[in-house]
PDB file of C-alpha atoms in Angstrom:
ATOM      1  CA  UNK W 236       5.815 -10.302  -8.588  1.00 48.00           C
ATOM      2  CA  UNK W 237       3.455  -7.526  -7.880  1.00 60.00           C
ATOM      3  CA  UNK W 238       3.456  -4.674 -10.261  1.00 82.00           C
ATOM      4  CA  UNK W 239       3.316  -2.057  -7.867  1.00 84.00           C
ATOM      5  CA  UNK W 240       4.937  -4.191  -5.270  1.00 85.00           C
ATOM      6  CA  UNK W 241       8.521  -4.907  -6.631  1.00 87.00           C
ATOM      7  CA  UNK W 242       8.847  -0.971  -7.620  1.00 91.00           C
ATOM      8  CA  UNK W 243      11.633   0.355  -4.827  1.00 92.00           C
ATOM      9  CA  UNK W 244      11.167   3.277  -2.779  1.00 93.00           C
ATOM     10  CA  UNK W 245      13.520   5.965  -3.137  1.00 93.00           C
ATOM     11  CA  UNK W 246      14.301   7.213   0.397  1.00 93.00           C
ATOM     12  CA  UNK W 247      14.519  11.514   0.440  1.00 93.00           C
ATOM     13  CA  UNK W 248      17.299  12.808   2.354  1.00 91.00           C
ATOM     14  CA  UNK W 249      15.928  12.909   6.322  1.00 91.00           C
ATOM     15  CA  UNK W 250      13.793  10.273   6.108  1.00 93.00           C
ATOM     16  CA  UNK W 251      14.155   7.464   8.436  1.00 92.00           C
ATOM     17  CA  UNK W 252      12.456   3.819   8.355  1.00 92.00           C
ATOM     18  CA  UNK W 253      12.001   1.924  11.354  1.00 92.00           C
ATOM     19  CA  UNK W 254      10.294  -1.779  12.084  1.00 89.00           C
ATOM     20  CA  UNK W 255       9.039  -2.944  15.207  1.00 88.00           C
ATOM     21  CA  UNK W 256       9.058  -6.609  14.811  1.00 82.00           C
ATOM     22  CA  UNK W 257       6.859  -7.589  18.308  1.00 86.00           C
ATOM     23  CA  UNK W 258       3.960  -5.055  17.266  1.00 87.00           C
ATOM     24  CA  UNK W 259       4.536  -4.998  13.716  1.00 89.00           C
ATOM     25  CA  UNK W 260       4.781  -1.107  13.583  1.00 93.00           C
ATOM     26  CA  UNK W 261       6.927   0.653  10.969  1.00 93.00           C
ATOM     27  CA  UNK W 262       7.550   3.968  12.003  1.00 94.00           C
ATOM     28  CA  UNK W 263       8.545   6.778   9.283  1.00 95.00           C
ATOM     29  CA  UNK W 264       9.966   9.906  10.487  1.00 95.00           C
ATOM     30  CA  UNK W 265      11.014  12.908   8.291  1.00 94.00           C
ATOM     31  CA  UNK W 266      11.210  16.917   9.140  1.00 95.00           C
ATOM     32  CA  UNK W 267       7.404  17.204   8.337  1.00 94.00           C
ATOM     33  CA  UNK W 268       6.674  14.341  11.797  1.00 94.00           C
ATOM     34  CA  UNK W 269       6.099  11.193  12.464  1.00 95.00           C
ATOM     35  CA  UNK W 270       3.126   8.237  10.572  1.00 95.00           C
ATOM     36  CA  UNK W 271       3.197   5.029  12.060  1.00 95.00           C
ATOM     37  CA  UNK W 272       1.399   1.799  10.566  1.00 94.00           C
ATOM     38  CA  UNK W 273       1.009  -1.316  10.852  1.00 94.00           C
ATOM     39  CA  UNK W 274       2.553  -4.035   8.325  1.00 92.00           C
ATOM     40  CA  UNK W 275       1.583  -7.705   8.384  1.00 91.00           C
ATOM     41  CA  UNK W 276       4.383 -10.101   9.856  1.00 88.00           C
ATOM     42  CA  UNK W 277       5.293 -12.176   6.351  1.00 90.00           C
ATOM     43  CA  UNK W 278       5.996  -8.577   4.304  1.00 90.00           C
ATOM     44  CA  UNK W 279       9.428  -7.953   4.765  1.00 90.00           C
ATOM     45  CA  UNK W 280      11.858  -4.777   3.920  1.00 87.00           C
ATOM     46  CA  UNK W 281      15.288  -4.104   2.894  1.00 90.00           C
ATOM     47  CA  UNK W 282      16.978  -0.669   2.730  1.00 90.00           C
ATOM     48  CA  UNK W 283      20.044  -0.789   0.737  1.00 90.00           C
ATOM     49  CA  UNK W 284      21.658   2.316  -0.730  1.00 89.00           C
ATOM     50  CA  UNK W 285      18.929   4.665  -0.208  1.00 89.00           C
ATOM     51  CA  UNK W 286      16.233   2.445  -1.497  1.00 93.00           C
ATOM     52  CA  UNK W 287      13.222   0.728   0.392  1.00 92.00           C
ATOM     53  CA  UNK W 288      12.311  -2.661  -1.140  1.00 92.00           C
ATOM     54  CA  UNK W 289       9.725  -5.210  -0.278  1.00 92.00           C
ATOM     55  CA  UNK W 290       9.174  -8.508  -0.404  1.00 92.00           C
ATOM     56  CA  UNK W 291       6.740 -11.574   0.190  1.00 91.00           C
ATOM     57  CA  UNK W 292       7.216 -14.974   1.253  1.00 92.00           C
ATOM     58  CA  UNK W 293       5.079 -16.848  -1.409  1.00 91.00           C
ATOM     59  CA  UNK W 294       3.062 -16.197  -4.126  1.00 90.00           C
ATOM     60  CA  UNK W 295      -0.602 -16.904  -2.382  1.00 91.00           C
ATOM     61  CA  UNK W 296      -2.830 -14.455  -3.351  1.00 92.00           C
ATOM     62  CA  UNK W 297      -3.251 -13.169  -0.014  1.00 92.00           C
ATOM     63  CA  UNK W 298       0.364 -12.685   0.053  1.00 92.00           C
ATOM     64  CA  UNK W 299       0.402 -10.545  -3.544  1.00 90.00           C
ATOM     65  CA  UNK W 300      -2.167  -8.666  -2.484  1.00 90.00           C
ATOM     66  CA  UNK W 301      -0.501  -7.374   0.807  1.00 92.00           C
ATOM     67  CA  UNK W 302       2.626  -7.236  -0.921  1.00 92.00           C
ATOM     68  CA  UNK W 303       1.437  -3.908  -3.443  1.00 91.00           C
ATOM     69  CA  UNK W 304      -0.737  -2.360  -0.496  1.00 93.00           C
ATOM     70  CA  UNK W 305       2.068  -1.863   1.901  1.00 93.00           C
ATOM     71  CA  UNK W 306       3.698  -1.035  -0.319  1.00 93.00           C
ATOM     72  CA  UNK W 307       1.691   1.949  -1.630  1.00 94.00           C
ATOM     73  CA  UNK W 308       1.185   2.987   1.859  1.00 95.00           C
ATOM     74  CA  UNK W 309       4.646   2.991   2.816  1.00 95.00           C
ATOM     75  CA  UNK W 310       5.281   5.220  -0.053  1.00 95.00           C
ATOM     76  CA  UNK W 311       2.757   7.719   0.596  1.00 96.00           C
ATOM     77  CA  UNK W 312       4.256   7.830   4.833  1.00 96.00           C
ATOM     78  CA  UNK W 313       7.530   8.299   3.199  1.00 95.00           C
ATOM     79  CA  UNK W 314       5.877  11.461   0.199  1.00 96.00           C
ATOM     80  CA  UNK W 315       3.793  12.462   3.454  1.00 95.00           C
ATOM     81  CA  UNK W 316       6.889  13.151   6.370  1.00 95.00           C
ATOM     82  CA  UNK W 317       8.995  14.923   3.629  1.00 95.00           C
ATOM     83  CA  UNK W 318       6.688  16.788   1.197  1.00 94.00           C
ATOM     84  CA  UNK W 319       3.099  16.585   2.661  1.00 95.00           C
ATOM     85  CA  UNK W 320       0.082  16.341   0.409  1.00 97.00           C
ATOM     86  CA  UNK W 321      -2.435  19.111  -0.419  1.00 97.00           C
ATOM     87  CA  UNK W 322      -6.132  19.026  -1.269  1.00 97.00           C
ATOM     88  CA  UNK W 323      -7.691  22.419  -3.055  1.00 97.00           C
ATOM     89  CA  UNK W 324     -11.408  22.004  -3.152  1.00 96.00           C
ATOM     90  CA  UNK W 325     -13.354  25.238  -5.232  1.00 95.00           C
ATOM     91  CA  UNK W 326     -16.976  26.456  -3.909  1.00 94.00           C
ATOM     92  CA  UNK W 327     -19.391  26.747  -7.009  1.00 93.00           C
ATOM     93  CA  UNK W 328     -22.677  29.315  -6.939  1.00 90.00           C
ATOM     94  CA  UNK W 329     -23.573  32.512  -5.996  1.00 91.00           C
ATOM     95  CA  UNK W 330     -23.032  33.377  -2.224  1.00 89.00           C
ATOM     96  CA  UNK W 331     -21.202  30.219  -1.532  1.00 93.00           C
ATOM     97  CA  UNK W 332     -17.739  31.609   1.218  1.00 94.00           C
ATOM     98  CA  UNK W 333     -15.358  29.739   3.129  1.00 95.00           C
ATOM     99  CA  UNK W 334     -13.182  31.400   5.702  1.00 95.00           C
ATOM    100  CA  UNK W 335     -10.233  29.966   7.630  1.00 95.00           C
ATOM    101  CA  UNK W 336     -11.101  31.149  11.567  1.00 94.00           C
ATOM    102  CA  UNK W 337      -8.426  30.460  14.736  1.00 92.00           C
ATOM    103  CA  UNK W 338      -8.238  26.864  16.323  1.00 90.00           C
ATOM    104  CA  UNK W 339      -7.971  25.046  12.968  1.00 92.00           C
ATOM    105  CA  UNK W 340     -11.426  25.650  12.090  1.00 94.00           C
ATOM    106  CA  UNK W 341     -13.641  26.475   8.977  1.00 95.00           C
ATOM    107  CA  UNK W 342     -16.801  28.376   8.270  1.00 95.00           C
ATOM    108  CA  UNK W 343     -18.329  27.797   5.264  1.00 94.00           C
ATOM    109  CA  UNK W 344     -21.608  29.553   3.681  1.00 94.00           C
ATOM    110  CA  UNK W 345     -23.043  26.854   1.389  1.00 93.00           C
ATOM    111  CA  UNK W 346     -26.852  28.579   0.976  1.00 91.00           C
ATOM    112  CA  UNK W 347     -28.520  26.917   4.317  1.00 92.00           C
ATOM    113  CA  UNK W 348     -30.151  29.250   6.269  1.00 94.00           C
ATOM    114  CA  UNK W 349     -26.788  29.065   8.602  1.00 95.00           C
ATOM    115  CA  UNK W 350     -22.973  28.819   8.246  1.00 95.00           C
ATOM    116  CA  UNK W 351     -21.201  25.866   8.813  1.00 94.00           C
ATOM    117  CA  UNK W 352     -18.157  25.332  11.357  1.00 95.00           C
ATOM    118  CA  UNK W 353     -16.564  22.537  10.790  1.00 94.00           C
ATOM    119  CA  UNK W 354     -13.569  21.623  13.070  1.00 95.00           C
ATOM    120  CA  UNK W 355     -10.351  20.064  11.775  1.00 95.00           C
ATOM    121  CA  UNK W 356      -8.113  17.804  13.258  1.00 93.00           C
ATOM    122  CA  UNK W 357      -4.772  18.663  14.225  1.00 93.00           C
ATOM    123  CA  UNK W 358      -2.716  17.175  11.936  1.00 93.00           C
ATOM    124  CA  UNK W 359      -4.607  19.444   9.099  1.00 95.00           C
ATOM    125  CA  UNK W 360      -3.604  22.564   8.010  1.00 95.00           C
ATOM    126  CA  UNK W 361      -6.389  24.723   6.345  1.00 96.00           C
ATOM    127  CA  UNK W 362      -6.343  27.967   4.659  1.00 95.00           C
ATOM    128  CA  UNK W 363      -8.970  29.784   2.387  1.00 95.00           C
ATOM    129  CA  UNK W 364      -8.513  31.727  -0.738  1.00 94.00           C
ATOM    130  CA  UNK W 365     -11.150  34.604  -2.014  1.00 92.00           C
ATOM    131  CA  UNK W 366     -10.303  36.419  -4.600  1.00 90.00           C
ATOM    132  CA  UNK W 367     -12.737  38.866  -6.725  1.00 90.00           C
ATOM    133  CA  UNK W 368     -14.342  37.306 -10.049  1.00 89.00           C
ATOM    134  CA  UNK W 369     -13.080  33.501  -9.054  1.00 91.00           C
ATOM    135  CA  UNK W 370     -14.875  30.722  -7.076  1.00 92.00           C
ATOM    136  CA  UNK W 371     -13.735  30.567  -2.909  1.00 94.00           C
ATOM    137  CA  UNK W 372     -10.843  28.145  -2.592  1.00 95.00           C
ATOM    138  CA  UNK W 373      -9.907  25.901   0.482  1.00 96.00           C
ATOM    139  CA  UNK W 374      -6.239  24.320   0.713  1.00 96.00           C
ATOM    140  CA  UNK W 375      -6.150  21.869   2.845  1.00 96.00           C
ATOM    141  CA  UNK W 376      -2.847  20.308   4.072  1.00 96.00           C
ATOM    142  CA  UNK W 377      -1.179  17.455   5.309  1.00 96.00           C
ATOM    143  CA  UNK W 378       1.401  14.686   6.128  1.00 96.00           C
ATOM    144  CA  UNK W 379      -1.222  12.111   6.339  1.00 96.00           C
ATOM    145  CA  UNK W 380      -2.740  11.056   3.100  1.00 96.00           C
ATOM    146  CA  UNK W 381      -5.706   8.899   4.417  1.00 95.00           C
ATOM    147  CA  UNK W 382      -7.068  11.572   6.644  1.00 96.00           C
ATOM    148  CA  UNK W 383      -6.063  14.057   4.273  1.00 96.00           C
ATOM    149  CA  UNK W 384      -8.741  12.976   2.093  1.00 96.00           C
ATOM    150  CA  UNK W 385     -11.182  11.699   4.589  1.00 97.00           C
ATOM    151  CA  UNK W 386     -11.332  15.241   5.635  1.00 96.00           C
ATOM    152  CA  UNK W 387     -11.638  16.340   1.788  1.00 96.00           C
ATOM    153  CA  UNK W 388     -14.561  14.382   1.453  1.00 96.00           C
ATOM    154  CA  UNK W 389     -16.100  15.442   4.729  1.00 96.00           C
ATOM    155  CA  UNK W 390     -16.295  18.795   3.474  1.00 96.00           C
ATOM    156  CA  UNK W 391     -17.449  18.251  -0.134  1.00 95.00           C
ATOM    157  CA  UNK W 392     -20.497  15.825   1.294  1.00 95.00           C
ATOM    158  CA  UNK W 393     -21.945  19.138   2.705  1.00 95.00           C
ATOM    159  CA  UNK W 394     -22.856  20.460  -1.098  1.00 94.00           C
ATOM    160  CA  UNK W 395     -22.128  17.885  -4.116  1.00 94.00           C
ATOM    161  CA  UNK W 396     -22.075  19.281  -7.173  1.00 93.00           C
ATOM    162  CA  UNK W 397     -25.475  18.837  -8.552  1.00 91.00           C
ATOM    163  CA  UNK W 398     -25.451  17.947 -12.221  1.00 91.00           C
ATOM    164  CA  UNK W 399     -27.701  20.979 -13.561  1.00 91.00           C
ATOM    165  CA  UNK W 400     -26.090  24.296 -12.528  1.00 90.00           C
ATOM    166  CA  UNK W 401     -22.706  22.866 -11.468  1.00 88.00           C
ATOM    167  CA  UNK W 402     -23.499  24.476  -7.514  1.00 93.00           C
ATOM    168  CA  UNK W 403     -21.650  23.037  -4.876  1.00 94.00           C
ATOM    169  CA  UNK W 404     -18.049  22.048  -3.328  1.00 95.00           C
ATOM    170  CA  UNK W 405     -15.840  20.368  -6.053  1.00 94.00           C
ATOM    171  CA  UNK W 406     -12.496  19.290  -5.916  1.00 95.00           C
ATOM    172  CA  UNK W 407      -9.635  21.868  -8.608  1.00 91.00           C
ATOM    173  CA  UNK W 408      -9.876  21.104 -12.047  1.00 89.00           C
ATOM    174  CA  UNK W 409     -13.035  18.721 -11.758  1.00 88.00           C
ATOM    175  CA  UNK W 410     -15.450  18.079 -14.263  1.00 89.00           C
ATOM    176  CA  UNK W 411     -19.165  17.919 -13.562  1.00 89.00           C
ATOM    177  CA  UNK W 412     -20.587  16.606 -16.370  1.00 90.00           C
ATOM    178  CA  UNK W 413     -24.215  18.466 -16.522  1.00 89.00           C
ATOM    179  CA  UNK W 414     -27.937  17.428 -17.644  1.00 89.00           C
ATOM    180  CA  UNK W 415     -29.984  19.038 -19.535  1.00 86.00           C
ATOM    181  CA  UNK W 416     -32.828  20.569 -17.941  1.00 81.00           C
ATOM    182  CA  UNK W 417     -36.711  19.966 -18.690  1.00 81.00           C
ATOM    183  CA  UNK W 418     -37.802  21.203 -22.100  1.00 75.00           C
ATOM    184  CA  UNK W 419     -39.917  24.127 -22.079  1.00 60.00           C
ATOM    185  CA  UNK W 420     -43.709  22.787 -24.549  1.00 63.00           C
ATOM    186  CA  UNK W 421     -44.572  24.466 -27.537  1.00 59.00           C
TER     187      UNK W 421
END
C-alpha cells in the first residue's frame, strides 16, 4: 500500500463528497465553496463513518502512484472548503510597500522606477499589513491550494531574495542564506 495513500480522510462536519462516475469529477463542497477535480477511473472511494478512504485496483506502479496523489489532493479540497489556506509573504529593503486597493488588486513598490498592480483572481483574498519598524506583509487567502500558491509565487518572482543584502519578497519565517561580499585589498 501507499504510505500516504492508505491514510483515511477525516471528513469535518459540512463537508460533502461527491463522484461523478461518466466524467470522473469528484466534487467537494463545504461552507467555504465548491473545488472540483478530476480522479482517474481505477481509484476508487469509500466513506464510512465520517472517513474518506481510497483504494487501487493493483499494485502497478502507475496505479501506486495515482493512488497517494489523489489522495493528497482530495485532502487538501476537503482542508480547502472548510478551513482555507493562507500564504503571508514579507517585503525585505528599504522603500519596498504593498497595499491592498478595491477589485482584488495589489500595488506593490519593489524599487523599479514604477509600482506594480498586479490583479488577483477571484477566488483570492488579499490583504496587506504595514506596521512601523517591521517589513510590509501580504496575506493572501484561499480555498484553493494549487492556485493559492501559484499566485504566491507570481508575486515573489517580481523581487527574489538576492543572497547578499537579503532585499526582496520572501515567504514568513524564511531563511535566505547570504554570501559574503567581495573582500576589500590591503
Amino acid at each position: 500500500m501507499s504510505r500516504i495513500g492508505k491514510l483515511p480522510i477525516t471528513l469535518p462536519q459540512g463537508v460533502e463528497v461527491t463522484r461523478d462516475d461518466k466524467s470522473q469529477i469528484v466534487t467537494v463542497k463545504g461552507p467555504k465553496g465548491e473545488l472540483k477535480q478530476y480522479v482517474d477511473g481505477d481509484i476508487t472511494f469509500t466513506i464510512e463513518e465520517g472517513k474518506l478512504t481510497l483504494a487501487r485496483p493493483t499494485e502497478q506502479k502507475r496505479h501506486k502512484a495515482m493512488h497517494g496523489l489523489y489522495r493528497a489532493l482530495l485532502s487538501n479540497m476537503i482542508k480547502g472548503v472548510s478551513e482555507g489556506f493562507e500564504i503571508k509573504q514579507e517585503l525585505v529593503g528599504v522603500g519596498y510597500k504593498a497595499e491592498a486597493k478595491p477589485g482584488n488588486m495589489l500595488e506593490m513598490s519593489l524599487g523599479y522606477s514604477h509600482n506594480l498592480l498586479f490583479a488577483l483572481c477571484p477566488e483570492i483574498t488579499v490583504e496587506t499589513v504595514n506596521e512601523k519598524g517591521k517589513n510590509p506583509l501580504i496575506i493572501l487567502r484561499g480555498i484553493d491550494k494549487q492556485l493559492l500558491g501559484q499566485v504566491a509565487n507570481k508575486i515573489r518572482s517580481y523581487r527574489k531574495p538576492e543572497p547578499y543584502k537579503g532585499k526582496g519578497i520572501r515567504f514568513a519565517g524564511e531563511i535566505v542564506r547570504k554570501k559574503a561580499g567581495k573582500s576589500a585589498e590591503k
